[in-house]
mmCIF file of C-alpha atoms and ligand atoms in Angstrom:
data_model
loop_
_atom_site.group_PDB
_atom_site.id
_atom_site.type_symbol
_atom_site.label_atom_id
_atom_site.label_comp_id
_atom_site.label_asym_id
_atom_site.label_seq_id
_atom_site.Cartn_x
_atom_site.Cartn_y
_atom_site.Cartn_z
ATOM 1 C CA MET K 1 52.519 13.976 95.020
ATOM 2 C CA ASN K 2 55.494 15.293 96.851
ATOM 3 C CA TYR K 3 57.825 17.811 94.910
ATOM 4 C CA TRP K 4 60.166 18.646 97.748
ATOM 5 C CA ASN K 5 63.571 16.983 97.773
ATOM 6 C CA LYS K 6 64.304 14.093 100.122
ATOM 7 C CA ARG K 7 66.363 16.220 102.724
ATOM 8 C CA LEU K 8 63.583 18.382 103.214
ATOM 9 C CA THR K 9 60.901 15.664 103.322
ATOM 10 C CA ALA K 10 62.814 14.159 105.872
ATOM 11 C CA MET K 11 63.515 17.131 108.253
ATOM 12 C CA THR K 12 61.345 18.428 110.972
ATOM 13 C CA GLU K 13 60.768 22.158 110.966
ATOM 14 C CA TYR K 14 61.618 24.654 113.539
ATOM 15 C CA VAL K 15 58.542 25.496 115.517
ATOM 16 C CA PRO K 16 58.330 28.975 116.726
ATOM 17 C CA GLY K 17 56.356 29.760 120.227
ATOM 18 C CA GLU K 18 52.893 30.125 119.952
ATOM 19 C CA GLN K 19 51.551 33.610 118.607
ATOM 20 C CA PRO K 20 47.825 33.658 119.347
ATOM 21 C CA ASP K 21 45.592 36.007 117.422
ATOM 22 C CA ASN K 22 44.134 37.368 120.968
ATOM 23 C CA VAL K 23 47.480 38.578 121.714
ATOM 24 C CA ASP K 24 45.802 41.466 124.065
ATOM 25 C CA ARG K 25 43.920 38.774 125.879
ATOM 26 C CA VAL K 26 46.578 36.288 126.909
ATOM 27 C CA ILE K 27 49.538 37.044 129.115
ATOM 28 C CA LYS K 28 52.214 36.106 126.517
ATOM 29 C CA LEU K 29 55.385 35.015 128.322
ATOM 30 C CA ASN K 30 56.528 32.439 125.836
ATOM 31 C CA THR K 31 59.059 34.074 123.174
ATOM 32 C CA ASN K 32 61.002 36.432 125.154
ATOM 33 C CA GLU K 33 59.266 39.737 123.419
ATOM 34 C CA SER K 34 59.471 42.956 125.287
ATOM 35 C CA PRO K 35 56.490 43.824 127.637
ATOM 36 C CA PHE K 36 56.837 47.491 126.635
ATOM 37 C CA PRO K 37 55.783 49.106 123.312
ATOM 38 C CA PRO K 38 58.379 50.733 121.243
ATOM 39 C CA SER K 39 59.331 54.067 122.355
ATOM 40 C CA LYS K 40 57.276 57.056 121.302
ATOM 41 C CA ALA K 41 60.205 58.512 119.088
ATOM 42 C CA VAL K 42 60.241 55.109 117.246
ATOM 43 C CA LEU K 43 56.517 54.922 116.730
ATOM 44 C CA GLU K 44 56.242 58.461 115.266
ATOM 45 C CA ALA K 45 59.122 57.527 112.887
ATOM 46 C CA ILE K 46 57.420 54.568 111.634
ATOM 47 C CA GLY K 47 54.367 56.587 111.069
ATOM 48 C CA LYS K 48 56.103 59.488 109.398
ATOM 49 C CA GLU K 49 57.625 56.614 106.648
ATOM 50 C CA ILE K 50 54.086 55.774 105.959
ATOM 51 C CA ASN K 51 53.608 57.903 103.023
ATOM 52 C CA GLY K 52 53.810 57.980 99.146
ATOM 53 C CA ASN K 53 57.411 56.927 99.162
ATOM 54 C CA LEU K 54 56.516 53.555 100.013
ATOM 55 C CA ARG K 55 56.150 53.013 96.267
ATOM 56 C CA PHE K 56 59.967 53.217 96.120
ATOM 57 C CA TYR K 57 62.275 50.299 97.240
ATOM 58 C CA PRO K 58 64.212 50.741 100.367
ATOM 59 C CA ASP K 59 67.875 51.410 100.571
ATOM 60 C CA PRO K 60 69.343 48.100 99.568
ATOM 61 C CA THR K 61 72.051 48.052 102.329
ATOM 62 C CA ALA K 62 69.993 50.274 104.950
ATOM 63 C CA ARG K 63 73.170 52.348 105.063
ATOM 64 C CA GLU K 64 71.960 54.951 107.598
ATOM 65 C CA VAL K 65 71.137 52.241 110.212
ATOM 66 C CA ARG K 66 74.631 50.761 109.473
ATOM 67 C CA GLU K 67 76.336 54.098 109.996
ATOM 68 C CA LEU K 68 74.444 54.540 113.473
ATOM 69 C CA PHE K 69 75.261 51.263 114.663
ATOM 70 C CA ALA K 70 78.783 51.363 113.492
ATOM 71 C CA ALA K 71 79.426 54.506 115.140
ATOM 72 C CA GLN K 72 77.880 53.197 118.604
ATOM 73 C CA ASN K 73 79.951 50.096 118.395
ATOM 74 C CA GLY K 74 83.381 51.338 117.358
ATOM 75 C CA LEU K 75 83.256 49.873 113.871
ATOM 76 C CA THR K 76 82.932 50.979 110.179
ATOM 77 C CA PRO K 77 79.727 50.745 108.327
ATOM 78 C CA GLU K 78 81.418 48.550 106.021
ATOM 79 C CA SER K 79 81.770 45.794 108.758
ATOM 80 C CA CYS K 80 77.812 45.878 109.520
ATOM 81 C CA PHE K 81 74.964 44.199 107.730
ATOM 82 C CA VAL K 82 71.329 44.769 108.390
ATOM 83 C CA ALA K 83 69.046 41.784 108.075
ATOM 84 C CA ASN K 84 65.395 41.205 108.122
ATOM 85 C CA GLY K 85 65.791 39.809 111.799
ATOM 86 C CA SER K 86 68.664 38.175 112.935
ATOM 87 C CA ASP K 87 67.268 34.804 111.949
ATOM 88 C CA GLU K 88 68.003 36.092 108.298
ATOM 89 C CA ILE K 89 71.706 36.341 109.017
ATOM 90 C CA PHE K 90 71.662 32.504 109.762
ATOM 91 C CA THR K 91 69.584 31.916 106.735
ATOM 92 C CA LEU K 92 72.522 33.439 104.820
ATOM 93 C CA LEU K 93 75.031 32.154 106.746
ATOM 94 C CA PHE K 94 74.204 28.330 106.310
ATOM 95 C CA ARG K 95 73.729 28.946 102.379
ATOM 96 C CA GLY K 96 77.001 30.787 101.871
ATOM 97 C CA PHE K 97 79.795 29.929 104.645
ATOM 98 C CA ILE K 98 80.438 26.320 105.169
ATOM 99 C CA GLU K 99 81.250 23.963 102.451
ATOM 100 C CA PRO K 100 79.024 20.894 102.368
ATOM 101 C CA GLU K 101 81.630 18.768 103.571
ATOM 102 C CA GLY K 102 82.367 20.828 106.678
ATOM 103 C CA THR K 103 81.058 20.356 110.359
ATOM 104 C CA ALA K 104 79.298 22.694 112.402
ATOM 105 C CA ALA K 105 78.800 22.451 116.189
ATOM 106 C CA PHE K 106 76.458 24.045 118.410
ATOM 107 C CA PRO K 107 75.815 24.180 122.356
ATOM 108 C CA TYR K 108 73.143 21.953 123.521
ATOM 109 C CA PRO K 109 70.572 23.118 124.768
ATOM 110 C CA SER K 110 70.444 26.163 122.611
ATOM 111 C CA TYR K 111 68.610 27.907 120.269
ATOM 112 C CA SER K 112 67.287 25.064 118.015
ATOM 113 C CA LEU K 113 66.715 27.127 114.544
ATOM 114 C CA TYR K 114 70.648 26.382 114.465
ATOM 115 C CA TYR K 115 70.071 22.512 114.230
ATOM 116 C CA THR K 116 66.997 22.983 111.832
ATOM 117 C CA MET K 117 69.061 25.402 109.449
ATOM 118 C CA ALA K 118 71.949 22.958 109.545
ATOM 119 C CA GLU K 119 69.793 20.281 108.484
ATOM 120 C CA MET K 120 67.936 22.191 105.929
ATOM 121 C CA ASN K 121 71.134 23.013 104.304
ATOM 122 C CA GLY K 122 72.476 19.404 104.590
ATOM 123 C CA ILE K 123 75.377 20.521 106.794
ATOM 124 C CA ALA K 124 76.734 17.858 109.390
ATOM 125 C CA TYR K 125 76.623 19.379 113.157
ATOM 126 C CA GLU K 126 77.281 18.153 116.316
ATOM 127 C CA LYS K 127 75.389 19.174 119.596
ATOM 128 C CA VAL K 128 78.054 19.929 122.251
ATOM 129 C CA GLY K 129 76.429 19.589 125.779
ATOM 130 C CA LEU K 130 76.715 22.554 128.146
ATOM 131 C CA GLU K 131 78.008 21.822 131.676
ATOM 132 C CA LYS K 132 75.727 20.588 134.287
ATOM 133 C CA ASP K 133 75.002 24.176 135.568
ATOM 134 C CA PHE K 134 74.431 25.036 131.692
ATOM 135 C CA SER K 135 77.474 27.172 131.746
ATOM 136 C CA PHE K 136 79.752 27.121 128.704
ATOM 137 C CA ASP K 137 83.137 25.175 128.525
ATOM 138 C CA LEU K 138 84.337 26.499 125.202
ATOM 139 C CA LYS K 139 87.336 23.992 125.319
ATOM 140 C CA LYS K 140 84.760 21.319 124.047
ATOM 141 C CA PHE K 141 84.674 23.209 120.755
ATOM 142 C CA LEU K 142 88.105 22.764 120.107
ATOM 143 C CA LYS K 143 88.072 19.073 120.450
ATOM 144 C CA ARG K 144 87.438 18.413 116.815
ATOM 145 C CA LYS K 145 88.052 20.653 113.629
ATOM 146 C CA TYR K 146 84.800 22.444 113.368
ATOM 147 C CA GLN K 147 84.349 24.965 110.427
ATOM 148 C CA LEU K 148 81.451 26.765 112.038
ATOM 149 C CA VAL K 149 80.390 27.331 115.928
ATOM 150 C CA ILE K 150 77.430 29.279 116.863
ATOM 151 C CA LEU K 151 76.983 30.382 120.324
ATOM 152 C CA SER K 152 73.998 32.016 121.512
ATOM 153 C CA ASN K 153 75.235 34.340 124.336
ATOM 154 C CA PRO K 154 73.391 34.738 126.488
ATOM 155 C CA ASN K 155 72.434 31.343 125.659
ATOM 156 C CA ASN K 156 68.568 30.564 124.815
ATOM 157 C CA PRO K 157 66.958 28.990 126.513
ATOM 158 C CA THR K 158 69.126 28.937 129.756
ATOM 159 C CA GLY K 159 70.289 32.667 129.958
ATOM 160 C CA THR K 160 73.602 31.516 130.884
ATOM 161 C CA TYR K 161 76.521 33.581 129.452
ATOM 162 C CA CYS K 162 80.354 33.601 128.556
ATOM 163 C CA ASP K 163 82.451 36.819 128.825
ATOM 164 C CA PRO K 164 84.450 38.476 126.158
ATOM 165 C CA ASP K 165 87.661 37.116 127.531
ATOM 166 C CA GLU K 166 86.614 33.620 127.424
ATOM 167 C CA ILE K 167 85.649 34.295 123.643
ATOM 168 C CA ARG K 168 88.955 35.857 122.936
ATOM 169 C CA ARG K 169 90.729 32.956 124.529
ATOM 170 C CA PHE K 170 88.772 30.553 122.188
ATOM 171 C CA LEU K 171 89.236 32.600 119.138
ATOM 172 C CA GLU K 172 93.222 32.395 119.897
ATOM 173 C CA GLN K 173 93.008 28.734 119.153
ATOM 174 C CA PHE K 174 89.960 28.560 116.779
ATOM 175 C CA ARG K 175 90.364 28.425 112.884
ATOM 176 C CA GLY K 176 86.630 27.940 111.857
ATOM 177 C CA LEU K 177 83.929 30.800 111.651
ATOM 178 C CA LEU K 178 82.455 31.715 115.259
ATOM 179 C CA VAL K 179 79.341 33.468 115.315
ATOM 180 C CA VAL K 180 78.244 34.998 118.645
ATOM 181 C CA ASP K 181 74.532 35.590 118.647
ATOM 182 C CA GLU K 182 73.974 38.406 120.992
ATOM 183 C CA ALA K 183 70.088 38.564 120.476
ATOM 184 C CA TYR K 184 69.930 39.064 124.305
ATOM 185 C CA ILE K 185 73.026 40.920 125.399
ATOM 186 C CA ASP K 186 71.350 44.379 125.907
ATOM 187 C CA PHE K 187 69.728 43.424 129.334
ATOM 188 C CA TYR K 188 73.033 42.778 131.101
ATOM 189 C CA GLY K 189 75.935 44.013 128.710
ATOM 190 C CA GLY K 190 79.127 42.345 128.110
ATOM 191 C CA SER K 191 79.334 42.223 124.421
ATOM 192 C CA SER K 192 82.017 40.522 122.509
ATOM 193 C CA VAL K 193 81.278 43.009 119.379
ATOM 194 C CA GLU K 194 84.743 44.863 119.809
ATOM 195 C CA LEU K 195 86.486 41.461 118.996
ATOM 196 C CA VAL K 196 85.344 41.838 115.592
ATOM 197 C CA ARG K 197 88.055 44.408 114.760
ATOM 198 C CA GLU K 198 90.758 41.848 115.732
ATOM 199 C CA TYR K 199 89.525 38.477 114.404
ATOM 200 C CA ASP K 200 88.419 37.966 110.783
ATOM 201 C CA ASN K 201 86.662 34.831 111.901
ATOM 202 C CA LEU K 202 83.908 36.198 114.206
ATOM 203 C CA ILE K 203 80.579 37.406 113.471
ATOM 204 C CA VAL K 204 78.617 38.982 116.273
ATOM 205 C CA THR K 205 74.728 39.355 115.711
ATOM 206 C CA ARG K 206 72.238 41.550 117.247
ATOM 207 C CA SER K 207 68.526 41.596 117.255
ATOM 208 C CA PHE K 208 65.977 44.424 117.394
ATOM 209 C CA SER K 209 63.466 41.883 118.578
ATOM 210 C CA LYS K 210 63.948 41.877 122.477
ATOM 211 C CA SER K 211 65.612 44.878 124.031
ATOM 212 C CA TYR K 212 64.456 47.318 121.305
ATOM 213 C CA SER K 213 60.764 46.059 121.345
ATOM 214 C CA LEU K 214 60.617 45.624 117.734
ATOM 215 C CA ALA K 215 60.024 41.764 117.283
ATOM 216 C CA GLY K 216 57.287 42.600 114.623
ATOM 217 C CA MET K 217 59.668 44.912 112.518
ATOM 218 C CA ARG K 218 61.983 42.176 111.860
ATOM 219 C CA ILE K 219 65.424 43.818 112.041
ATOM 220 C CA GLY K 220 68.789 42.208 112.843
ATOM 221 C CA ILE K 221 72.524 43.288 112.593
ATOM 222 C CA ALA K 222 75.650 41.367 111.919
ATOM 223 C CA ALA K 223 79.093 42.879 112.662
ATOM 224 C CA ALA K 224 82.142 41.005 110.882
ATOM 225 C CA ASP K 225 85.232 41.639 109.145
ATOM 226 C CA PRO K 226 84.378 43.607 105.727
ATOM 227 C CA ALA K 227 85.244 40.558 103.546
ATOM 228 C CA ILE K 228 82.505 38.485 105.468
ATOM 229 C CA ILE K 229 79.938 41.204 105.127
ATOM 230 C CA ARG K 230 80.399 41.556 101.238
ATOM 231 C CA GLY K 231 79.469 37.747 101.346
ATOM 232 C CA PHE K 232 75.986 38.784 103.084
ATOM 233 C CA TRP K 233 75.490 41.334 100.303
ATOM 234 C CA LYS K 234 76.112 38.690 97.749
ATOM 235 C CA LEU K 235 73.617 36.245 99.306
ATOM 236 C CA LYS K 236 70.756 38.519 100.521
ATOM 237 C CA ASP K 237 67.581 39.520 98.372
ATOM 238 C CA SER K 238 67.889 42.685 96.844
ATOM 239 C CA TYR K 239 65.956 44.637 99.146
ATOM 240 C CA ASN K 240 65.894 42.556 102.366
ATOM 241 C CA VAL K 241 64.764 45.173 104.908
ATOM 242 C CA ASN K 242 61.860 47.217 104.094
ATOM 243 C CA ARG K 243 61.308 51.004 104.677
ATOM 244 C CA LEU K 244 59.279 50.858 107.851
ATOM 245 C CA SER K 245 61.861 48.809 109.299
ATOM 246 C CA ILE K 246 64.760 50.921 108.238
ATOM 247 C CA ALA K 247 62.946 53.990 109.659
ATOM 248 C CA ALA K 248 62.127 52.072 113.102
ATOM 249 C CA ALA K 249 65.865 50.682 113.394
ATOM 250 C CA ARG K 250 67.293 54.117 112.883
ATOM 251 C CA ALA K 251 64.964 55.885 115.206
ATOM 252 C CA ALA K 252 65.544 53.055 117.835
ATOM 253 C CA LEU K 253 69.400 53.249 117.737
ATOM 254 C CA ALA K 254 69.016 57.363 117.993
ATOM 255 C CA ASP K 255 66.711 57.011 120.985
ATOM 256 C CA ALA K 256 69.110 56.006 123.799
ATOM 257 C CA LYS K 257 66.726 57.360 126.642
ATOM 258 C CA GLY K 258 63.820 55.133 125.576
ATOM 259 C CA PHE K 259 66.121 52.228 124.959
ATOM 260 C CA ASN K 260 67.602 52.326 128.445
ATOM 261 C CA TYR K 261 64.393 53.204 130.209
ATOM 262 C CA ASN K 262 62.810 49.955 128.770
ATOM 263 C CA ARG K 263 65.805 47.915 129.315
ATOM 264 C CA GLN K 264 66.123 48.832 132.827
ATOM 265 C CA MET K 265 62.393 48.206 133.517
ATOM 266 C CA VAL K 266 62.890 44.728 132.277
ATOM 267 C CA VAL K 267 65.717 44.128 134.286
ATOM 268 C CA ASN K 268 63.981 45.302 137.459
ATOM 269 C CA ASN K 269 61.083 43.399 136.664
ATOM 270 C CA LYS K 270 63.200 40.177 135.934
ATOM 271 C CA GLU K 271 65.021 40.575 139.570
ATOM 272 C CA TYR K 272 61.268 40.848 141.146
ATOM 273 C CA LEU K 273 60.251 37.677 139.181
ATOM 274 C CA GLU K 274 63.263 35.827 140.281
ATOM 275 C CA GLU K 275 62.337 36.635 143.959
ATOM 276 C CA ARG K 276 58.719 35.640 143.652
ATOM 277 C CA LEU K 277 59.613 32.525 141.773
ATOM 278 C CA THR K 278 62.079 31.275 144.329
ATOM 279 C CA ALA K 279 59.796 31.967 147.142
ATOM 280 C CA LEU K 280 57.305 29.573 145.281
ATOM 281 C CA GLY K 281 59.672 26.851 145.435
ATOM 282 C CA PHE K 282 61.333 27.246 142.055
ATOM 283 C CA GLU K 283 64.938 26.562 141.208
ATOM 284 C CA LEU K 284 66.170 28.979 138.711
ATOM 285 C CA VAL K 285 69.158 29.091 136.160
ATOM 286 C CA PRO K 286 70.985 32.273 136.766
ATOM 287 C CA SER K 287 70.148 34.265 133.874
ATOM 288 C CA ARG K 288 71.410 37.393 131.941
ATOM 289 C CA SER K 289 68.617 37.716 129.799
ATOM 290 C CA ASN K 290 65.132 38.796 129.767
ATOM 291 C CA PHE K 291 63.822 35.220 130.428
ATOM 292 C CA ILE K 292 64.272 32.617 133.332
ATOM 293 C CA LEU K 293 64.500 28.905 133.196
ATOM 294 C CA ALA K 294 62.921 27.618 135.997
ATOM 295 C CA ARG K 295 61.902 24.034 137.435
ATOM 296 C CA HIS K 296 59.711 23.400 140.534
ATOM 297 C CA THR K 297 60.598 20.985 143.269
ATOM 298 C CA SER K 298 57.270 19.306 143.253
ATOM 299 C CA VAL K 299 55.169 20.127 140.170
ATOM 300 C CA GLN K 300 56.333 18.832 136.697
ATOM 301 C CA ALA K 301 57.178 21.402 133.977
ATOM 302 C CA LYS K 302 54.543 20.152 131.412
ATOM 303 C CA GLU K 303 51.910 20.382 134.005
ATOM 304 C CA LEU K 304 52.733 23.865 134.934
ATOM 305 C CA TYR K 305 52.741 24.654 131.292
ATOM 306 C CA GLU K 306 49.721 23.237 130.666
ATOM 307 C CA ARG K 307 47.792 24.528 133.734
ATOM 308 C CA LEU K 308 48.908 28.167 133.138
ATOM 309 C CA ARG K 309 47.978 27.761 129.662
ATOM 310 C CA GLU K 310 44.335 26.714 130.713
ATOM 311 C CA ARG K 311 44.400 30.211 132.787
ATOM 312 C CA GLY K 312 45.452 32.343 129.515
ATOM 313 C CA ILE K 313 49.067 32.474 130.545
ATOM 314 C CA LEU K 314 51.673 31.387 127.938
ATOM 315 C CA VAL K 315 55.017 30.145 128.848
ATOM 316 C CA ARG K 316 57.468 28.059 127.041
ATOM 317 C CA TYR K 317 58.037 24.266 127.619
ATOM 318 C CA PHE K 318 60.519 22.130 125.711
ATOM 319 C CA ASP K 319 59.893 18.582 125.369
ATOM 320 C CA ARG K 320 63.498 17.702 124.826
ATOM 321 C CA PRO K 321 66.410 16.117 126.741
ATOM 322 C CA VAL K 322 67.811 18.082 129.628
ATOM 323 C CA ILE K 323 65.368 20.880 129.587
ATOM 324 C CA SER K 324 62.100 18.964 129.671
ATOM 325 C CA GLU K 325 62.050 19.731 133.499
ATOM 326 C CA TYR K 326 61.929 23.321 132.883
ATOM 327 C CA VAL K 327 59.568 26.132 131.899
ATOM 328 C CA ARG K 328 61.030 29.052 130.300
ATOM 329 C CA ILE K 329 59.160 32.227 131.387
ATOM 330 C CA SER K 330 59.869 35.514 129.564
ATOM 331 C CA VAL K 331 59.928 38.795 131.816
ATOM 332 C CA GLY K 332 56.675 40.461 131.528
ATOM 333 C CA ALA K 333 54.973 43.730 132.577
ATOM 334 C CA MET K 334 54.661 44.140 136.549
ATOM 335 C CA MET K 335 50.905 43.358 136.261
ATOM 336 C CA HIS K 336 51.416 40.089 134.300
ATOM 337 C CA ILE K 337 54.281 38.758 136.727
ATOM 338 C CA LYS K 338 51.808 39.416 139.541
ATOM 339 C CA THR K 339 49.151 37.496 137.748
ATOM 340 C CA LEU K 340 51.668 34.746 136.863
ATOM 341 C CA CYS K 341 52.799 34.422 140.449
ATOM 342 C CA GLY K 342 49.154 34.352 141.782
ATOM 343 C CA GLU K 343 48.399 31.549 139.394
ATOM 344 C CA LEU K 344 51.708 29.712 140.042
ATOM 345 C CA GLU K 345 50.808 30.056 143.950
ATOM 346 C CA ALA K 346 47.546 28.213 143.153
ATOM 347 C CA ILE K 347 48.860 25.411 141.065
ATOM 348 C CA VAL K 348 52.094 24.667 143.374
ATOM 349 C CA GLY K 349 50.084 25.099 146.577
ATOM 350 C CA GLY K 350 47.620 22.138 145.381
ATOM 351 C CA GLU K 351 44.657 24.104 144.610
HETATM 352 N N1 PMP J 1 68.790 34.175 118.439
HETATM 353 C C1 PMP J 1 68.312 33.887 119.591
HETATM 354 C C2 PMP J 1 69.017 32.978 120.452
HETATM 355 C C3 PMP J 1 66.816 33.951 119.843
HETATM 356 O O1 PMP J 1 66.311 33.412 120.936
HETATM 357 C C4 PMP J 1 66.023 34.711 118.675
HETATM 358 C C5 PMP J 1 64.636 34.831 118.956
HETATM 359 N N2 PMP J 1 63.897 33.612 118.817
HETATM 360 C C6 PMP J 1 66.829 34.984 117.651
HETATM 361 C C7 PMP J 1 68.052 34.924 117.236
HETATM 362 C C8 PMP J 1 66.024 35.658 116.383
HETATM 363 O O2 PMP J 1 65.696 36.991 116.541
HETATM 364 P P1 PMP J 1 65.058 37.669 115.440
HETATM 365 O O3 PMP J 1 63.653 38.410 115.800
HETATM 366 O O4 PMP J 1 65.900 38.963 115.277
HETATM 367 O O5 PMP J 1 65.024 36.960 114.099
#
């Protein structure tokens, strides 16, 4: 018997990148996690929180995290919402912000969870194609009256980016709600978060899963006008972020040194990976993120993905229009990049 409604039965679910059980034995370059552990200060803060107080519920709005994030970004705590991963922000957003008759627009290719969530909630949406070089042309999002636009910036899976001046120009004309998903912004900077103070139809989202090495803790933050933030509080589960995650987020925001060290290492490794891939005959999409979208001039992406997988190296392959020629490779630790490039050399060299 099927008890789910027709919409759910008809939709295809979002398929996250593979999370293998033997995570220590594979080289995992498929879901853009950090190759480095959280800093010592963050691990200690989580450890300290493991005590008898776990019998109490956590702070329902993670006030201390909001205060820290707000102070660092020139905002007020009332304009910040702490979520169980930035994905939770999208879940709530789709539930509450757009009327069923409204239409949303998302770039293509982009983070496919946006499309899935629109479908899940019965919201009509359009995919607006990125340019040939995967750059953004925001004018295309003004062609129709969209109620909601979500831009992943930098964009997953292309790594391309549009700067805050372009976002500002867009906001001067756009009357719907714009969400700028900055899950990957920390690696190269250039955030639009300051625009939140000026535009009450802008939400900027951040994730602790990439630059803060905390994907396993599930922490995200939304910054927006307080009127929008109040909507999130109405919609969320009473205690959406647990005590350990709150402790981790607080410590991560306080530990600028640990954060900058890891961030810089990722950037350095990415630049090395780019050089090696280019030398191996790959064409790269210029990326401002911790992953690279690459295609080889002679070996098909699917074959690359499969042959790397056989060798215990996971990268991401998307069997979808426009991007099926590419693999997306997350920036790993130096040792793993060297192993990857050695294996790639054997594959593209014809061994
Ligand atoms: N936005 C983008 C563009 C992403 O790629 C991801 C990670 N897959 C997320 C949001 C979700 O991040 P989080 O772990 O904070 O839910």
